[in-house]
mmCIF file of C-alpha atoms and ligand atoms in Angstrom:
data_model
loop_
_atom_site.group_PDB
_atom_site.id
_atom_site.type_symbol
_atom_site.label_atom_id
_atom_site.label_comp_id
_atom_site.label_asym_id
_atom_site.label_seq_id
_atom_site.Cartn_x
_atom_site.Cartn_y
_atom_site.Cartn_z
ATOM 1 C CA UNK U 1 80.534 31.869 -54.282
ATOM 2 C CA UNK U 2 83.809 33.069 -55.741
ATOM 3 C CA UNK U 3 83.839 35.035 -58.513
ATOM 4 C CA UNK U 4 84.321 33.796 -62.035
ATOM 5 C CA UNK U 5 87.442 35.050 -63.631
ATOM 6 C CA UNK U 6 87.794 35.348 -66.992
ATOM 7 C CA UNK U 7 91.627 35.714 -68.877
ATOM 8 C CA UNK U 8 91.907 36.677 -72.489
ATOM 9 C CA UNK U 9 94.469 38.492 -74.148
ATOM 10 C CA UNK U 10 96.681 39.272 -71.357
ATOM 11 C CA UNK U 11 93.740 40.796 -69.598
ATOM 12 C CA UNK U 12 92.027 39.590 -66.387
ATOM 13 C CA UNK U 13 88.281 40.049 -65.348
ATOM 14 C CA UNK U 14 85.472 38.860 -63.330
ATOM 15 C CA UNK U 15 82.472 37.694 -65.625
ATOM 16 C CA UNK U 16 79.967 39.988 -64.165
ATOM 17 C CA UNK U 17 81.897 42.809 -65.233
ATOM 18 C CA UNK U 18 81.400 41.317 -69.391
ATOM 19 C CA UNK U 19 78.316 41.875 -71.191
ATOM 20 C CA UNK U 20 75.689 38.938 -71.130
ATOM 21 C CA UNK U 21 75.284 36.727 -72.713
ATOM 22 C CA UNK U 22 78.964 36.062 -72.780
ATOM 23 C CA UNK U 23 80.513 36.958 -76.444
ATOM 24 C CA UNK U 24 82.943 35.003 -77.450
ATOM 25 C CA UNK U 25 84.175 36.303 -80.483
ATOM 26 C CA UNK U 26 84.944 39.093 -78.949
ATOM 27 C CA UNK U 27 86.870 37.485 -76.178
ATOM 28 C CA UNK U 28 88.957 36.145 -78.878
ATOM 29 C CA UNK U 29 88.499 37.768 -82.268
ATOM 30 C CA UNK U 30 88.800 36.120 -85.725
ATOM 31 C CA UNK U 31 87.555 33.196 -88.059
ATOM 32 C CA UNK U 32 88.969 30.332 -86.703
ATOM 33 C CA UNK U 33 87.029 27.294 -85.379
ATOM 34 C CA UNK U 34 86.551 26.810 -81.563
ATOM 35 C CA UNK U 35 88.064 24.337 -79.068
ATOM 36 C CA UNK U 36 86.886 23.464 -75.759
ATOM 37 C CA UNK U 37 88.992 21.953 -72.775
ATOM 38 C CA UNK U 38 86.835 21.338 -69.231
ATOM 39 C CA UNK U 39 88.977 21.031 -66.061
ATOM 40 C CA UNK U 40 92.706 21.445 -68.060
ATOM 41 C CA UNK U 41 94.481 21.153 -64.852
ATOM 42 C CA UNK U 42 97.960 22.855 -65.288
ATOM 43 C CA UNK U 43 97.049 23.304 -69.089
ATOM 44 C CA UNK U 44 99.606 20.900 -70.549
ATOM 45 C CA UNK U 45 97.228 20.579 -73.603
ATOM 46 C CA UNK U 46 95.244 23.289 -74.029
ATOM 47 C CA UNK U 47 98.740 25.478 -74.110
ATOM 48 C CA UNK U 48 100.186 23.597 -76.383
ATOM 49 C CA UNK U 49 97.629 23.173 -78.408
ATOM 50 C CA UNK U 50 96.607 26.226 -78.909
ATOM 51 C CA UNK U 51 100.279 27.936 -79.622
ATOM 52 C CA UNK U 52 100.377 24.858 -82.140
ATOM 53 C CA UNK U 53 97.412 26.077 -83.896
ATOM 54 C CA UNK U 54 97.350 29.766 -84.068
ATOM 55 C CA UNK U 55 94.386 30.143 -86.521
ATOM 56 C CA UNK U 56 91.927 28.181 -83.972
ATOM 57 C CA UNK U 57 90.393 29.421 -81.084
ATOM 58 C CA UNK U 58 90.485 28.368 -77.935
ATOM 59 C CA UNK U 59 88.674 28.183 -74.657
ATOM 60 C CA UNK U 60 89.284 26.394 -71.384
ATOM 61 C CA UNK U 61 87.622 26.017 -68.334
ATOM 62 C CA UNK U 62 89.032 24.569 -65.115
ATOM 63 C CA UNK U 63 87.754 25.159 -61.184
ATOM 64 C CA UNK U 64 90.889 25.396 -59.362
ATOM 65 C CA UNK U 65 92.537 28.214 -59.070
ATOM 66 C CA UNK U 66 95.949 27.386 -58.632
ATOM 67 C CA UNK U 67 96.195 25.448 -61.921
ATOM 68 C CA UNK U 68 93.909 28.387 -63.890
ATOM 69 C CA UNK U 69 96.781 30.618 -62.357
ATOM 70 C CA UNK U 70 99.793 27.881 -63.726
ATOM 71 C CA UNK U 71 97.915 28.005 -67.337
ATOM 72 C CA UNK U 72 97.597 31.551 -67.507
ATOM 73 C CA UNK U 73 101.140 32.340 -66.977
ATOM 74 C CA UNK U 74 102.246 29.708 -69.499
ATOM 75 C CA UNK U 75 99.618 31.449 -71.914
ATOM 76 C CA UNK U 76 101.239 34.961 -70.989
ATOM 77 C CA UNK U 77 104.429 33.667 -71.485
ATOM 78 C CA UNK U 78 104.073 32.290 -74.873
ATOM 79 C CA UNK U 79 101.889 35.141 -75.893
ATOM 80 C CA UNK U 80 98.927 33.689 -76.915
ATOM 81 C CA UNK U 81 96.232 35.942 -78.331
ATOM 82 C CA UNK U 82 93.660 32.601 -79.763
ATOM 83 C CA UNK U 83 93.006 31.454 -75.936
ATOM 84 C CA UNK U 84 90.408 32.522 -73.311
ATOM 85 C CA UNK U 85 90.632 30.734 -69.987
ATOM 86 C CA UNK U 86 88.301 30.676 -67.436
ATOM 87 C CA UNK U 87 88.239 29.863 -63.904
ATOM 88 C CA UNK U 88 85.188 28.644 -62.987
ATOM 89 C CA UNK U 89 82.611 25.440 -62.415
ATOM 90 C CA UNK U 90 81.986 24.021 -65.299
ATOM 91 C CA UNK U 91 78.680 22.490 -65.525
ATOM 92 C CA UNK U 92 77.223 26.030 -63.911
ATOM 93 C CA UNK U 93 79.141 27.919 -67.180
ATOM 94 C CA UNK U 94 77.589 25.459 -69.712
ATOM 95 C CA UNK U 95 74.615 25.545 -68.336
ATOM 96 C CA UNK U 96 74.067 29.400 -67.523
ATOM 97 C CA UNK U 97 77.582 31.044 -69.405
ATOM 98 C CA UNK U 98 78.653 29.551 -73.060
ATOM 99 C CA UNK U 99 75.811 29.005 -74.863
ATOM 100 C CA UNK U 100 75.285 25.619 -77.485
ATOM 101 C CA UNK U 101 76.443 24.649 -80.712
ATOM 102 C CA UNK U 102 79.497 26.375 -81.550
ATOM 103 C CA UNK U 103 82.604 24.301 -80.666
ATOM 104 C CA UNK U 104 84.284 22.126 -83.205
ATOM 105 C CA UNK U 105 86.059 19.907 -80.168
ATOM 106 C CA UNK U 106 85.545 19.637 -76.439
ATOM 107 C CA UNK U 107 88.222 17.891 -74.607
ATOM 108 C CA UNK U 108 87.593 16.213 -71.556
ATOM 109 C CA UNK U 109 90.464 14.561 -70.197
ATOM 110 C CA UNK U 110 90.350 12.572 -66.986
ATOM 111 C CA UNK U 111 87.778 14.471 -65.255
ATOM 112 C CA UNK U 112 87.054 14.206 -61.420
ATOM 113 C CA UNK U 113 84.942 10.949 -61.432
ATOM 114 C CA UNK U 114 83.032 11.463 -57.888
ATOM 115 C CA UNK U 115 82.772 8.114 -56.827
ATOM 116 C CA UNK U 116 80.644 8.467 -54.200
ATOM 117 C CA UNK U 117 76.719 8.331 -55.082
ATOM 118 C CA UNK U 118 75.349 10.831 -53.908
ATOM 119 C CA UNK U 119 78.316 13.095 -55.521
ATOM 120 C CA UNK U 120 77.954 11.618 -58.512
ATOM 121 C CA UNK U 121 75.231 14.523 -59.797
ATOM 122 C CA UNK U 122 78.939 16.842 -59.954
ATOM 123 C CA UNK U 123 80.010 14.277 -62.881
ATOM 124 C CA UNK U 124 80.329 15.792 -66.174
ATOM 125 C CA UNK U 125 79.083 12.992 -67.474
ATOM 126 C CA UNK U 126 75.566 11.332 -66.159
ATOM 127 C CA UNK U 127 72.369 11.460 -67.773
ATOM 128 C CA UNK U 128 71.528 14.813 -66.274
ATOM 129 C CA UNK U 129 74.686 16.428 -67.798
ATOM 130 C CA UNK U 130 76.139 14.671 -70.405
ATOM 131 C CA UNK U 131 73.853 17.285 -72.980
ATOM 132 C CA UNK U 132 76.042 20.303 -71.621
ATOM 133 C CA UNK U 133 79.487 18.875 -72.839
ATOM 134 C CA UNK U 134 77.896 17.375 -75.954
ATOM 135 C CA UNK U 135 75.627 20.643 -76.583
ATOM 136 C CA UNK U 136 78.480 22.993 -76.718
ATOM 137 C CA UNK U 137 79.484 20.893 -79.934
ATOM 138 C CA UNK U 138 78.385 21.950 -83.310
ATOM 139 C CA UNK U 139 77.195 19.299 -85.714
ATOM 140 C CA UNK U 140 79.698 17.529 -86.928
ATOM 141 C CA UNK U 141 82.102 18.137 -84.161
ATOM 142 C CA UNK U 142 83.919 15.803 -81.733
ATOM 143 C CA UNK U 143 83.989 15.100 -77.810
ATOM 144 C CA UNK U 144 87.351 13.675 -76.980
ATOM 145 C CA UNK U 145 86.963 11.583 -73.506
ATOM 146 C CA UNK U 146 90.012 9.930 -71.359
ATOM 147 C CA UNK U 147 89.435 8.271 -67.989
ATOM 148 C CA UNK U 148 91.537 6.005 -66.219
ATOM 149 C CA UNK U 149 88.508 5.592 -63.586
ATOM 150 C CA UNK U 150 87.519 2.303 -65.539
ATOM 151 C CA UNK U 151 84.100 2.163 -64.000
ATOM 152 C CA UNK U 152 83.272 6.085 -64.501
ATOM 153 C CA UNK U 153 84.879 5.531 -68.300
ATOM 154 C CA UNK U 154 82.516 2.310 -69.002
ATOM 155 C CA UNK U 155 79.752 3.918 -67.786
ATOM 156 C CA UNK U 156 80.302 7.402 -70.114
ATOM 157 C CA UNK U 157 80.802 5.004 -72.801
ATOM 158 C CA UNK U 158 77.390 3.856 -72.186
ATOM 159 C CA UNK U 159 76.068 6.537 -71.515
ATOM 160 C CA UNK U 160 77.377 8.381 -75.342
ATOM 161 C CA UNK U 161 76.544 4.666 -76.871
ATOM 162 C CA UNK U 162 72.979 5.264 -75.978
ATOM 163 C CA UNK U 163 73.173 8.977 -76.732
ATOM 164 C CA UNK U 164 71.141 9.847 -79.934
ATOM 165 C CA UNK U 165 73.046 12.819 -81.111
ATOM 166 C CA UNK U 166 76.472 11.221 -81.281
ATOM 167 C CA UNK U 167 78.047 8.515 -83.554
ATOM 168 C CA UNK U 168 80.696 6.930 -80.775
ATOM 169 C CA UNK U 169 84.241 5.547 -81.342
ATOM 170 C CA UNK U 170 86.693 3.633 -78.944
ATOM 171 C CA UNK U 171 89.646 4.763 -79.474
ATOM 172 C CA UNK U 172 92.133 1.537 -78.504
ATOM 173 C CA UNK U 173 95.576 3.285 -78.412
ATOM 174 C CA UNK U 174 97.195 6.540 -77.316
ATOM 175 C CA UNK U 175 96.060 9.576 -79.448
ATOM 176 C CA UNK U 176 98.238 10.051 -82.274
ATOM 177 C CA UNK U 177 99.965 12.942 -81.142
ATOM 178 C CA UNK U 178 100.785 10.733 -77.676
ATOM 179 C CA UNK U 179 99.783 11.344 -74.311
ATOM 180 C CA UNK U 180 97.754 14.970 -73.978
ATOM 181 C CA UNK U 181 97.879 15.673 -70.426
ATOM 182 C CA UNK U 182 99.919 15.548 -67.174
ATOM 183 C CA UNK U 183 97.361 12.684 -66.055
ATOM 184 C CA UNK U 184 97.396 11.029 -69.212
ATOM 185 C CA UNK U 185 101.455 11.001 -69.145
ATOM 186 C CA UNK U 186 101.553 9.727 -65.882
ATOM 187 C CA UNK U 187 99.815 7.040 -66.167
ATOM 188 C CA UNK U 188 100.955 6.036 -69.548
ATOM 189 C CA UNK U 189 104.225 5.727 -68.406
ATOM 190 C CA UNK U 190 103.142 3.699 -65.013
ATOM 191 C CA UNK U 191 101.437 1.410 -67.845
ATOM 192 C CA UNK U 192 97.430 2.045 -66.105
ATOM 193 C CA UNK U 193 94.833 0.788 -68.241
ATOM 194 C CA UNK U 194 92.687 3.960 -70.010
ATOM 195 C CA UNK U 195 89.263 4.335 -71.284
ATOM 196 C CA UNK U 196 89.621 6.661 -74.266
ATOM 197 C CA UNK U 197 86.552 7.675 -76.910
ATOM 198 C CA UNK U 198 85.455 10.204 -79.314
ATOM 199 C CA UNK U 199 82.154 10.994 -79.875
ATOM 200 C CA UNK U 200 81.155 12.743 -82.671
ATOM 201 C CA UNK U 201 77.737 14.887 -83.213
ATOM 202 C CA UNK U 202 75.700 13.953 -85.661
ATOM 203 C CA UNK U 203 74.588 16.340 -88.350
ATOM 204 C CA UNK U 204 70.757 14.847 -88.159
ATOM 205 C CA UNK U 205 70.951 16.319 -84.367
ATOM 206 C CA UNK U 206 71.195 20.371 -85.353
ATOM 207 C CA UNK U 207 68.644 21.711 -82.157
ATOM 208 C CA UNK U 208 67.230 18.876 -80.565
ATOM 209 C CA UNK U 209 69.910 17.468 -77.741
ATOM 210 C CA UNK U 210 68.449 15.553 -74.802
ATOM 211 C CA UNK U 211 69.967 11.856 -73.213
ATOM 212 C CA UNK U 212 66.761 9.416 -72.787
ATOM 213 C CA UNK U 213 68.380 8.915 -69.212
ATOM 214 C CA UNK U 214 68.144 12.429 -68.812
ATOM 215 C CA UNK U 215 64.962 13.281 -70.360
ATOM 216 C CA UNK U 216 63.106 10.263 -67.885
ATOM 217 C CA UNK U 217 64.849 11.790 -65.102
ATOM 218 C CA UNK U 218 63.260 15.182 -65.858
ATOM 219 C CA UNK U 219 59.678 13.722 -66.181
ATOM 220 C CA UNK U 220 60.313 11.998 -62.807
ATOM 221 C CA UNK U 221 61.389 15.363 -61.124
ATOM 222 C CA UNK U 222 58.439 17.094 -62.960
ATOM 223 C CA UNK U 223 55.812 14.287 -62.167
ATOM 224 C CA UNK U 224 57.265 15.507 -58.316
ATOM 225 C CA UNK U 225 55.834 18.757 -58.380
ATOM 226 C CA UNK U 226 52.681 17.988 -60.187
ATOM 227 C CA UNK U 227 49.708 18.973 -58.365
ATOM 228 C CA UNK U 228 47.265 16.334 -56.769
ATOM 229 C CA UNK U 229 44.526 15.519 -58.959
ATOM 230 C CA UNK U 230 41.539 17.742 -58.108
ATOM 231 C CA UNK U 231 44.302 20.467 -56.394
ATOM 232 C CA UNK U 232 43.597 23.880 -58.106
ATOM 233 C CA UNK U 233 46.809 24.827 -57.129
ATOM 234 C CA UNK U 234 46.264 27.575 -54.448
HETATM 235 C C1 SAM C 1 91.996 14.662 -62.440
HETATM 236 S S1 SAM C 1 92.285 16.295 -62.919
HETATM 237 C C2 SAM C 1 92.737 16.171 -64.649
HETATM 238 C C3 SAM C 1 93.437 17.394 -65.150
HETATM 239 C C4 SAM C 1 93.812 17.358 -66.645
HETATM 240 N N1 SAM C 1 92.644 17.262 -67.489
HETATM 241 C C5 SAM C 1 94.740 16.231 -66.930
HETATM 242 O O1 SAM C 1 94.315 15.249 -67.573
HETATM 243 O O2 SAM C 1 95.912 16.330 -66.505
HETATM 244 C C6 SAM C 1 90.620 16.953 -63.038
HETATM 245 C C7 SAM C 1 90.620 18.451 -63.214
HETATM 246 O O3 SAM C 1 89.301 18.894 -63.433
HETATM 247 C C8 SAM C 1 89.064 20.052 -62.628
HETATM 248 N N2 SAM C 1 87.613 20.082 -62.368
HETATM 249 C C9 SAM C 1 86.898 19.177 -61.648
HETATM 250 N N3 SAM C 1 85.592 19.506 -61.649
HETATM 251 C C10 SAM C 1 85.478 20.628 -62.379
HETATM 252 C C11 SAM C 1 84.388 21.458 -62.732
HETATM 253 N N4 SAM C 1 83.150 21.161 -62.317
HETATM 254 N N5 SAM C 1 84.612 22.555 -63.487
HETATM 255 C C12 SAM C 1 85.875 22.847 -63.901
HETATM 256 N N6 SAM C 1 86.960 22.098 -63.601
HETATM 257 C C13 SAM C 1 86.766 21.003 -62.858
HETATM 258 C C14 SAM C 1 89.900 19.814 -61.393
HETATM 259 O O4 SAM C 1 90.193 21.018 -60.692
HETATM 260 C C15 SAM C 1 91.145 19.189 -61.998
HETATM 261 O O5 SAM C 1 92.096 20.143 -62.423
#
């Protein structure tokens, strides 16, 4: 497996070389409240985001290595000192990396959708991951979601409708501040239809994170391994 590379303040290094559990406030110091981008692609956004809003902090994550490389160089450029990219998978860094319940946003924007079945447990969003995306948010804070994959879209909008930690809102028009990313402006402009919604973490939810869909699906993979009645196990 390649290794995963970690960029903040004009530095470059490979995550086994930082302390763990990974420290974020020390990857980029200060006050400010986090932001999260997964898969930024060339970084449109999360760029211009974050040299929009100096106080905040920002982190992005995104698997190819060409567009980590793009971002970075942007980020250099404009000498950012409130973003840490990595490059890296995703789902392995929120499961294993980034610990829960510190971001104020996550952005997702028109993530891979993995159409095929038996790809589909890669998806950000499916019952046995949607708690990674939605556990790096603190209470109170807000998962913005674009697809123009209508099918993957209605079924994430399900899927956070049913969730019991978020309040969810369909969003019915471009985002105020117009289209985010280089998908988004594509396709705005070629007039495709998009699936946009924020979900929003309740404050009843502090700990306690876990999709019904997900939590049947790990009873069914435990009840798997459960020795046979009368089995002592040896
Ligand atoms: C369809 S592109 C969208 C890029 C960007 N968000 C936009 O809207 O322009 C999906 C992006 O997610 C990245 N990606 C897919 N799976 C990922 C994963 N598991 N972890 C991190 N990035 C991922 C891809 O490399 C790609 O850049």
């Amino acid at each position: 497996m390649r290794p995963t590379i970690v960029w903040a303040g004009g530095a470059e290094r490979d995550l086994r070389e930082l302390p763990a559990p990974l420290r974020r406030d020390e990857l980029v110091k200060g006050v400010g409240h986090w932001e999260v981008e997964l898969g930024f692609g060339k970084g449109r956004y999360l760029v211009r985001r974050a040299g929009e809003h100096r106080q905040l902090r920002f982190l992005g994550v995104e698997v190819a290595s060409q567009y980590y490389r793009l971002a970075r160089d942007r980020a250099s450029e404009k000498g950012l000192t409130n973003l840490a990219l990595i490059r890296g998978e995703a789902i392995y860094l929120m499961a294993a990396v980034l610990g829960a319940g510190w971001a104020e946003a996550v952005h997702v924007y028109f993530p891979d959708p993995w159409p095929k079945g038996r790809h589909q447990k890669r998806r950000l969003f499916d019952p046995l991951t949607v708690d990674l995306p939605l556990g790096l948010l603190r209470p109170g804070g807000s998962l913005y979601f674009a697809s123009d994959f209508l099918d993957y879209g209605a079924a994430v909008r399900e899927l956070l409708a049913a969730h019991p930690a978020v309040d969810l809102e369909i969003v019915d028009q471009l985002w105020p501040d117009g289209a985010r990313t280089n998908y988004e402006a594509k396709f705005v402009t070629e007039g495709r239809p998009i699936i946009r919604l924020i979900a929003r973490r309740r404050l009843t939810h502090e700990v306690a994170l876990l999709h019904p869909a997900g939590r049947a699906g790990i009873i069914a993979a435990a009840k798997e391994v459960e020795p046979e009645p009368g089995s002592d196990g040896a």
